[in-house]
Short mmCIF file of C-alpha atoms in Angstrom, two decimals:
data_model
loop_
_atom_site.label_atom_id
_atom_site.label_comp_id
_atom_site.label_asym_id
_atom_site.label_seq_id
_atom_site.Cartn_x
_atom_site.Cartn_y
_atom_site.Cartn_z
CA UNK A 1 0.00 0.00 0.00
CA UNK A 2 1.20 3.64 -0.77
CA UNK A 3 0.65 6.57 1.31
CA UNK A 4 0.34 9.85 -0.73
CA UNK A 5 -1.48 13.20 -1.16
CA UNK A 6 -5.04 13.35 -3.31
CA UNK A 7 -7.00 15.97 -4.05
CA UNK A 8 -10.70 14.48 -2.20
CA UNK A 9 -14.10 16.04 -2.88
CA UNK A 10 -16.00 15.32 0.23
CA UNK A 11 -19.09 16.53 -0.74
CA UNK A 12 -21.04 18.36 -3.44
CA UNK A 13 -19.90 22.21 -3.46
CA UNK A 14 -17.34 22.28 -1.20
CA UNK A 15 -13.68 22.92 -2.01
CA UNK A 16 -10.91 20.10 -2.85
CA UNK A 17 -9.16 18.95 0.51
CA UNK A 18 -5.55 17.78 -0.15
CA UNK A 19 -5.48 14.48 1.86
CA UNK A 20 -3.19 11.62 3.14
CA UNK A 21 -4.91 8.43 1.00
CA UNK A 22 -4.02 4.94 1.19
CA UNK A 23 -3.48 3.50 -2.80
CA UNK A 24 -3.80 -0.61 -2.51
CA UNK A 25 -1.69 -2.47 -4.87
CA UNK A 26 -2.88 -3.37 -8.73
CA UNK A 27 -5.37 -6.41 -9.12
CA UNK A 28 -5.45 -8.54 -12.08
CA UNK A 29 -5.87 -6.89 -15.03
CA UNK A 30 -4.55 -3.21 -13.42
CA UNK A 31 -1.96 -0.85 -13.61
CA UNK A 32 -1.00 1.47 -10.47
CA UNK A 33 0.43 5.03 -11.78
CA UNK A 34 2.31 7.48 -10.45
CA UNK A 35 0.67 11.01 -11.78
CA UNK A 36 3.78 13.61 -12.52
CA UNK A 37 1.38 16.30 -14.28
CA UNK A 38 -2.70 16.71 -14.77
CA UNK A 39 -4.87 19.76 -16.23
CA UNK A 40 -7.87 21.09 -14.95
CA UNK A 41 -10.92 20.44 -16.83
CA UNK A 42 -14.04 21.95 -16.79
CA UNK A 43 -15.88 18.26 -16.35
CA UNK A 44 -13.85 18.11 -12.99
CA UNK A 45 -15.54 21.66 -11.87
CA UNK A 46 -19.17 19.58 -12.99
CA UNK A 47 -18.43 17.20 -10.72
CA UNK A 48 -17.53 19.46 -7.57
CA UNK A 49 -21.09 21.30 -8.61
CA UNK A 50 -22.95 17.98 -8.89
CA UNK A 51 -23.66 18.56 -12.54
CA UNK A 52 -22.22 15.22 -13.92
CA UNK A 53 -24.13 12.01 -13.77
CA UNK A 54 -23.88 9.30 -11.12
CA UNK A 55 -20.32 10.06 -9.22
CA UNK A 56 -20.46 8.95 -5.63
CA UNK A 57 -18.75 11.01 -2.87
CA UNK A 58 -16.27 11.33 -0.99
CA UNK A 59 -13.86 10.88 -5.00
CA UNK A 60 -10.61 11.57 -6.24
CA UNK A 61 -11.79 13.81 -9.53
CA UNK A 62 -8.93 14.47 -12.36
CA UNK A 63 -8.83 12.66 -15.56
CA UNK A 64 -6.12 14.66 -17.84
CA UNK A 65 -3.40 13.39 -16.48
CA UNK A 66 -0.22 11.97 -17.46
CA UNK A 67 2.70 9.54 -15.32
CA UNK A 68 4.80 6.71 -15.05
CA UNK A 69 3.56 3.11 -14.27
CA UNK A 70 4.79 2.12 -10.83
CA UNK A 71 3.77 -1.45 -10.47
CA UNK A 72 1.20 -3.91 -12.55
CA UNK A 73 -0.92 -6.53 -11.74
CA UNK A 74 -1.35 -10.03 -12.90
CA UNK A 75 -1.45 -10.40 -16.51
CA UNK A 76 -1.10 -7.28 -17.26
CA UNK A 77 0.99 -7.20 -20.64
CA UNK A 78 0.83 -4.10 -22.19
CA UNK A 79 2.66 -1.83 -20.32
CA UNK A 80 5.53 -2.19 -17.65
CA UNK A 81 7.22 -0.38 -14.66
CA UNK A 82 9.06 3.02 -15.88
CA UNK A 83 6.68 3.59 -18.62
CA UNK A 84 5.27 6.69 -19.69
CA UNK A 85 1.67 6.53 -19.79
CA UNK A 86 -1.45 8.48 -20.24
CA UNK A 87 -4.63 7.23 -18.48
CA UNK A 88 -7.55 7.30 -20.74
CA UNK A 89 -10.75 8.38 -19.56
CA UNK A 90 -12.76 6.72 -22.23
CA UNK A 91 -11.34 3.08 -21.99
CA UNK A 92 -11.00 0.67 -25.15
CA UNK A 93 -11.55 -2.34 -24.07
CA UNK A 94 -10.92 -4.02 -27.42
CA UNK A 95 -13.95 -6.48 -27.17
CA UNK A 96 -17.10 -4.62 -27.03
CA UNK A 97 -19.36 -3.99 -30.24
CA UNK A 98 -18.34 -0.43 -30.23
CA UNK A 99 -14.58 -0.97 -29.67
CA UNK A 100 -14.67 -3.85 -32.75
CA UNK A 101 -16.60 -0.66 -34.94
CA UNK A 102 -13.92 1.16 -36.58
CA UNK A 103 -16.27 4.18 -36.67
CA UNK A 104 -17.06 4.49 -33.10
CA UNK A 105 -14.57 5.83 -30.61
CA UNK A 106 -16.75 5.24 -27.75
CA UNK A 107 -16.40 2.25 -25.41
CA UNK A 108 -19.18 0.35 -23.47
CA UNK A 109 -17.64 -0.04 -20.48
CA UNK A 110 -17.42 3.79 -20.18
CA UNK A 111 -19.57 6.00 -17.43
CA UNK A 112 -21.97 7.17 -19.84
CA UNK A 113 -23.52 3.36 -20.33
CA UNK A 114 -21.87 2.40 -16.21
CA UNK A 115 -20.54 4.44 -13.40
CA UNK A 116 -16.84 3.92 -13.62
CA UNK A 117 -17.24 5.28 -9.35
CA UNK A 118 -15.29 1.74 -8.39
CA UNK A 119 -12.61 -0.27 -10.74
CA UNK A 120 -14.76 -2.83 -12.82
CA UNK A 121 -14.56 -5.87 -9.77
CA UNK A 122 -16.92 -3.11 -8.34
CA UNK A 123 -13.70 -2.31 -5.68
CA UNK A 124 -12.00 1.36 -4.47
CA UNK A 125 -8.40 1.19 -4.52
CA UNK A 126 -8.67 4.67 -2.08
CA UNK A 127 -9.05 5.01 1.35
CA UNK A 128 -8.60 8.28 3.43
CA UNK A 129 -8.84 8.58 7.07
CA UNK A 130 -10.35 4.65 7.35
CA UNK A 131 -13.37 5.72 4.35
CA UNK A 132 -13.58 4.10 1.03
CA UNK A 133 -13.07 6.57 -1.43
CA UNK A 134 -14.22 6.43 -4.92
CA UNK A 135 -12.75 6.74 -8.10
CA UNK A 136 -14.07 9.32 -11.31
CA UNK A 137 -13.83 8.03 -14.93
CA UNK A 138 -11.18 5.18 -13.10
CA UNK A 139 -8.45 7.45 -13.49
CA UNK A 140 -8.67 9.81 -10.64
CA UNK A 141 -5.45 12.26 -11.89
CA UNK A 142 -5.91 14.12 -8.99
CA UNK A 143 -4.11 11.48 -7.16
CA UNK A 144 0.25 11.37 -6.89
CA UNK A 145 -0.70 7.40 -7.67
CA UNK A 146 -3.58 5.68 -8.83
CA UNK A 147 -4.67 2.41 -10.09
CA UNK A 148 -6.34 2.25 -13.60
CA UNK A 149 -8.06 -1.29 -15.43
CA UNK A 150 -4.91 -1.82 -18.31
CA UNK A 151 -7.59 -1.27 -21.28
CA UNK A 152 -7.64 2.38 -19.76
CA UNK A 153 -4.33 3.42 -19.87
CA UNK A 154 -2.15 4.21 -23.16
CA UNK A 155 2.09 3.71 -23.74
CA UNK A 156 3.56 6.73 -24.92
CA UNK A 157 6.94 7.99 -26.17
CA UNK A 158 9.26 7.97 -23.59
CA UNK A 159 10.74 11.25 -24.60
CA UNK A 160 7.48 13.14 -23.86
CA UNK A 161 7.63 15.96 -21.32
CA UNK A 162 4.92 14.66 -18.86
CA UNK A 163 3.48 18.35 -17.98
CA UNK A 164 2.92 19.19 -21.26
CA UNK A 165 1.39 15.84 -22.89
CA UNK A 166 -1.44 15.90 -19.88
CA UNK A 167 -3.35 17.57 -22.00
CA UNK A 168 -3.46 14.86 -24.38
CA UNK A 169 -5.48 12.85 -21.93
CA UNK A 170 -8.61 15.24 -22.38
CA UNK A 171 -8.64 18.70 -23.34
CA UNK A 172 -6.53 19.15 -26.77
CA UNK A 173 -7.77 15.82 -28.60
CA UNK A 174 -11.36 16.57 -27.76
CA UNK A 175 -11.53 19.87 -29.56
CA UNK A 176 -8.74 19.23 -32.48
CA UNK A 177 -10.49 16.15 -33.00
CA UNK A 178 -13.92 17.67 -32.86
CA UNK A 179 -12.54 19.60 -36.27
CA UNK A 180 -11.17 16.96 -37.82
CA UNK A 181 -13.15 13.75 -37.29
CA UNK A 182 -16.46 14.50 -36.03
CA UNK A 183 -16.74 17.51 -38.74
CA UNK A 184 -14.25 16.53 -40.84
CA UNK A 185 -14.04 20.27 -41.76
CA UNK A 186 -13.13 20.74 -45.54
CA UNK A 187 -10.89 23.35 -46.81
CA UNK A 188 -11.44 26.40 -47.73
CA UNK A 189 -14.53 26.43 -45.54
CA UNK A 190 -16.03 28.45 -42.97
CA UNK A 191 -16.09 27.89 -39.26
CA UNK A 192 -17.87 29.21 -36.05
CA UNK A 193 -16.13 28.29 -32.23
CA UNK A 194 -18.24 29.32 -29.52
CA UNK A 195 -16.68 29.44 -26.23
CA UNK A 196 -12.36 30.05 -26.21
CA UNK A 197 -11.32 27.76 -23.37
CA UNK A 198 -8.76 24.85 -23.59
CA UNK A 199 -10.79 23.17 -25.32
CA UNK A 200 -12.73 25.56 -27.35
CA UNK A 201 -8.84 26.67 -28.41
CA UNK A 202 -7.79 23.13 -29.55
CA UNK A 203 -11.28 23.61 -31.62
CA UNK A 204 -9.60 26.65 -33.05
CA UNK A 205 -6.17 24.81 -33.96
CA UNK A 206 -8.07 21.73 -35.72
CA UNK A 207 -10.32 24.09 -37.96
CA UNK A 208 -6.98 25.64 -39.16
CA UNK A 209 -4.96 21.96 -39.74
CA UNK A 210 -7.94 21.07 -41.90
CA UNK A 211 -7.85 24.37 -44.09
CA UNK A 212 -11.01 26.59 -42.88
CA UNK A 213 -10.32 30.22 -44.67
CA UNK A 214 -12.35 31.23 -41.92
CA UNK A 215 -12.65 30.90 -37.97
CA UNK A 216 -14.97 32.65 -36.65
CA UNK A 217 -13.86 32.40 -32.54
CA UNK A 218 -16.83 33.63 -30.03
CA UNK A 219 -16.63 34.64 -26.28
CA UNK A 220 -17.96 36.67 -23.66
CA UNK A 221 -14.43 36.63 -22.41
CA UNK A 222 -12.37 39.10 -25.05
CA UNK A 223 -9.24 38.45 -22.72
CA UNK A 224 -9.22 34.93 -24.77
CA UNK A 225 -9.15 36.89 -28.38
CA UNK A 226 -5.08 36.93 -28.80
CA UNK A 227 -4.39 33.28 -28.25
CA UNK A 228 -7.43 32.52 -30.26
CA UNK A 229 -5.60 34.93 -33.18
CA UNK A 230 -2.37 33.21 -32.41
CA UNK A 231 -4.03 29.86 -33.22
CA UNK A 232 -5.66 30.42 -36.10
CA UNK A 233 -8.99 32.61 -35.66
CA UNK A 234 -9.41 35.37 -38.57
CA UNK A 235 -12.47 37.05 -36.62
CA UNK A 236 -12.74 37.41 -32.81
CA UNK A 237 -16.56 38.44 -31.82
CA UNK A 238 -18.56 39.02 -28.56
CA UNK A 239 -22.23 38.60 -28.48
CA UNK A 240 -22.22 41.17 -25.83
CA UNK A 241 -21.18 43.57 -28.62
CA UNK A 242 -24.57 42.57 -30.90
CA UNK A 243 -28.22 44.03 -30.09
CA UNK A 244 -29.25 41.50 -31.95
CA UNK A 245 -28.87 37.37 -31.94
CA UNK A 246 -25.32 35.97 -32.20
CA UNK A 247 -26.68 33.52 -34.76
CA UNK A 248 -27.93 36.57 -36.93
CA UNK A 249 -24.80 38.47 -36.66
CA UNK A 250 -23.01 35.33 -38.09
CA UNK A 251 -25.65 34.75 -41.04
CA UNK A 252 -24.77 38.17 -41.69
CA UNK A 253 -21.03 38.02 -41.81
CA UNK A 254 -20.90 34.71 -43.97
CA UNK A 255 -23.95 34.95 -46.40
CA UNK A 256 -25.73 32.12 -45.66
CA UNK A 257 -24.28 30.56 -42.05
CA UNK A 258 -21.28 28.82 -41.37
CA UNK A 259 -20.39 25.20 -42.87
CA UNK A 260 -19.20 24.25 -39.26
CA UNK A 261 -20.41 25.40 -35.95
CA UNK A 262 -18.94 24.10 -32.54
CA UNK A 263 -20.06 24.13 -29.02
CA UNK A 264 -17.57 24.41 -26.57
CA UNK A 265 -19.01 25.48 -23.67
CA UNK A 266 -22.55 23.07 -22.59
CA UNK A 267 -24.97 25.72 -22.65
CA UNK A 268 -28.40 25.25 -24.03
CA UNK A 269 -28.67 28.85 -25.28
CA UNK A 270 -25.41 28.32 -27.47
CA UNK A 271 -26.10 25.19 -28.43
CA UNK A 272 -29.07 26.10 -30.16
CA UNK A 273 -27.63 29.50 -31.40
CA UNK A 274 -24.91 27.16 -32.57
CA UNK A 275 -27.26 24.96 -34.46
CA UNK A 276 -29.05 28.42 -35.93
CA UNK A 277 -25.79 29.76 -37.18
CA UNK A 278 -24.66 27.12 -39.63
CA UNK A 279 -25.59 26.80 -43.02
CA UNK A 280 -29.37 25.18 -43.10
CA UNK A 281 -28.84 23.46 -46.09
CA UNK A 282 -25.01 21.86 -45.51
CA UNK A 283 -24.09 22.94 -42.57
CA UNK A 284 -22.69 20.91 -39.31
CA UNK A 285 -23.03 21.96 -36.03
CA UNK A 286 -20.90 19.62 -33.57
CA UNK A 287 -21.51 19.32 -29.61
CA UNK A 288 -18.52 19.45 -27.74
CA UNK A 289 -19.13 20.93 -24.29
CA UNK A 290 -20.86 19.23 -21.92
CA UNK A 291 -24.45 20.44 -20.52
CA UNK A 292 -25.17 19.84 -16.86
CA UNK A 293 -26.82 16.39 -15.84
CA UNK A 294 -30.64 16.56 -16.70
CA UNK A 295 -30.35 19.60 -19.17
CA UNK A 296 -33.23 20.15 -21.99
CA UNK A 297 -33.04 21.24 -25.21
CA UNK A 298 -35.91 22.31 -26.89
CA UNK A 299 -35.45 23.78 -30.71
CA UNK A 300 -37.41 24.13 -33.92
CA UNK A 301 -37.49 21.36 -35.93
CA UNK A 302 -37.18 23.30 -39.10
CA UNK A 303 -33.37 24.01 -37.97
CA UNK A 304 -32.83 20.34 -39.29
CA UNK A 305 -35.70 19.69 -41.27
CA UNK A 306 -33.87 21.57 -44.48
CA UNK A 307 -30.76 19.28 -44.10
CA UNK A 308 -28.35 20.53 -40.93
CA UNK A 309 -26.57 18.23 -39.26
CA UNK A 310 -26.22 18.02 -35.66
CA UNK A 311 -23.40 15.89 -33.57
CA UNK A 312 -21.88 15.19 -30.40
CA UNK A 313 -18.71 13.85 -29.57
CA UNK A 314 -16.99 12.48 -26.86
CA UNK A 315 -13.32 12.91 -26.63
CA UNK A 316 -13.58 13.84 -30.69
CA UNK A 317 -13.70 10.53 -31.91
CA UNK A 318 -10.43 9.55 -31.02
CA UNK A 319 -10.33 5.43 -30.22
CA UNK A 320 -8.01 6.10 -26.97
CA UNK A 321 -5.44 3.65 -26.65
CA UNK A 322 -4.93 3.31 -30.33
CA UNK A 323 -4.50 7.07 -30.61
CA UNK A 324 -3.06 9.04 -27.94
CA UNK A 325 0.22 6.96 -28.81
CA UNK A 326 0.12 8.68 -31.82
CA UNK A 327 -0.99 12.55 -30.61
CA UNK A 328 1.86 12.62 -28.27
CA UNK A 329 4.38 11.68 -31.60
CA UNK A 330 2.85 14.31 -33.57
CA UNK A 331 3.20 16.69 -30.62
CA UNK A 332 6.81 15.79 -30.34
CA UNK A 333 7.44 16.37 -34.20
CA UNK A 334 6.18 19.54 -33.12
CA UNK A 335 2.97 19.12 -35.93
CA UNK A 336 0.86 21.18 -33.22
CA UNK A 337 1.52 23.15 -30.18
CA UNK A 338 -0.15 22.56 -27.19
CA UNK A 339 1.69 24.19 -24.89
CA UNK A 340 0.16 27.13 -25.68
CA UNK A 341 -2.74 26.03 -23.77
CA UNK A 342 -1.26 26.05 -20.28
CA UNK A 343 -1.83 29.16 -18.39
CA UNK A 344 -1.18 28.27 -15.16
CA UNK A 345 1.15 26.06 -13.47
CA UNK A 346 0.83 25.02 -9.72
CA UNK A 347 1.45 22.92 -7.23
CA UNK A 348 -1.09 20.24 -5.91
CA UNK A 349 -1.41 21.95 -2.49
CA UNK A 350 -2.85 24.76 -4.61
CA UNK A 351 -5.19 22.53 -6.79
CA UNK A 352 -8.64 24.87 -5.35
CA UNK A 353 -6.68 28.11 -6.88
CA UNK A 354 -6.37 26.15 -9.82
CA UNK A 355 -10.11 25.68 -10.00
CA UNK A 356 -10.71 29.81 -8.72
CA UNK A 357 -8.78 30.65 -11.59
CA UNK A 358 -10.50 28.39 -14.57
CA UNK A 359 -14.03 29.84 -12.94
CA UNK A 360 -12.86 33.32 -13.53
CA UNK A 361 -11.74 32.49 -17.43
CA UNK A 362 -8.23 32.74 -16.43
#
């Protein structure tokens, strides 16, 4: 058993409390970690606000993490003590119908079809102060170790600079890959980003590796208009600027609508704004932030009746352990930058001012 430091969410809206945990040794089948680097991600601030589905307190949140693999259990082939790994938190188990569909990037054994609260023989591997203490997503970054199922953690190059490729576990793949596979954004075309955050950013970055002569980048937040720039954008625009309907004002700047609109933040307003603004005949409006539990949409069906599209994504369509492999080689060839994502940089002690600062847009 190690003794370390977690980050523990006792309750629903109350802060992070760094705690001495307990981390039992890897089953069968598992792979204990020891986290060097994780991001904050707006799905861990859901889960301190009790807006994501079925966690069970007290929990270790975190899932963008990255580390080296401490110890394995039995059987457990794939990786080894002293590897570099990311944990995944969408699994691939390999065997499931959606896992054998080269389409789908989506496993069945993840938390949207199961909790993934306990490791899957239904066990914690935590306990703090004599209390079980559950895991989130099974990967529980927020953790110096952790213990992950083996189908839910990925090898990587072992030249990667751990606090930089952490964002490969969530963040950057979600939105470049929202661009790229879920739209599969064409060149030359036109594209809307609503909502500049990591992730909304990475959104940015993928519109401009697949061509888009134009990236439209939308926030309430103009302190997020440079990097967006930087990246890629070609028009920075606040709605707060408009009397009238964001989706109006972006009809009006491209003719007819957009050919891609994205969602990056998991509001129902913008999603349906988002759905408005894109072309109604062509256009594609992906899903890519996450609304709070129990959310309802309501929208005119005429919005898709004259042939939108409208998708989600989880994790932009990225199969997990076949692909982060191959992210974190691209990143080291230096065929997108990343870095420029991280803001902030602080120690785990300070993980609450880590979450202070992503609720102020910081």
């Amino acid at each position: 058993v190690i003794r370390c430091r977690a980050a523990v969410a006792w309750a629903v809206g109350k802060p992070l409390s760094v705690e001495e945990v307990e981390v039992s040794p890897p089953k069968a089948g598992e792979v204990r970690v020891k986290i060097v680097a994780t991001g904050i991600c707006r799905t861990d601030d859901h889960v301190l606000e009790g807006f994501f589905p079925n966690v069970v307190f007290p929990v270790i949140p975190g899932h963008e993490g990255a580390g080296i693999v401490e110890s394995v259990g039995e059987g457990v082939t794939s990786v080894k003590p002293g590897d570099k790994v990311i944990p995944l938190c969408i699994p691939q188990c390999g065997a499931c119908s959606f896992c054998l569909n080269p389409e789908s990037n989506y496993c069945l054994k993840s938390h949207v079809s199961g909790p993934q609260n306990l490791l899957p023989d239904k066990t914690s591997r935590f306990t703090c102060k004599g209390k079980q203490v559950h895991h989130f997503l099974w990967v529980s970054t927020f953790a110096e170790y952790t213990v992950i199922p083996e189908y839910a953690v990925a090898k990587i190059d072992a030249a990667a600079p751990l606090d930089k490729v952490c964002l490969l576990g969530c963040g950057f793949p979600t939105g470049y890959g929202a661009a790229i596979n879920i739209a599969k954004v064409k060149p030359g075309s036109t594209c809307a980003i609503f909502g500049l955050g990591g992730v909304g950013l990475s959104v940015v970055m993928g519109c401009k590796a697949a061509g888009a002569s134009r990236i439209i980048a939308i926030d309430i937040n103009k302190d997020k208009f440079a990097k967006a720039k930087e990246l890629g954008a070609t028009d920075c625009i606040s709605p707060h600027d408009f009397k009238k309907p964001i989706q109006e004002v972006l009809t009006e700047m491209t003719g007819h609508g957009v050919d891609y609109s994205f969602e990056v933040i998991g509001d129902v307003d913008t999603l349906t704004a988002a759905l408005a603004s894109c072309n109604m005949n062509t256009g594609v409006c992906v899903m890519v932030g996450v609304p709070a539990s129990g959310s309802v949409i309501s929208i005119n069906p005429m919005l898709l009746l004259s042939g939108r599209t409208w998708k989600g994504t989880l994790l932009g369509g990225w199969k997990m352990r076949d692909c982060i492999p191959k992210l974190v080689s691209s990143y080291l060839e230096k065929k997108f930058n990343s870095d420029v994502l991280i803001t902030h940089t602080l120690p785990i002690a300070k993980v609450n001012e880590g979450f202070e600062l992503l609720r102020a847009g910081k």
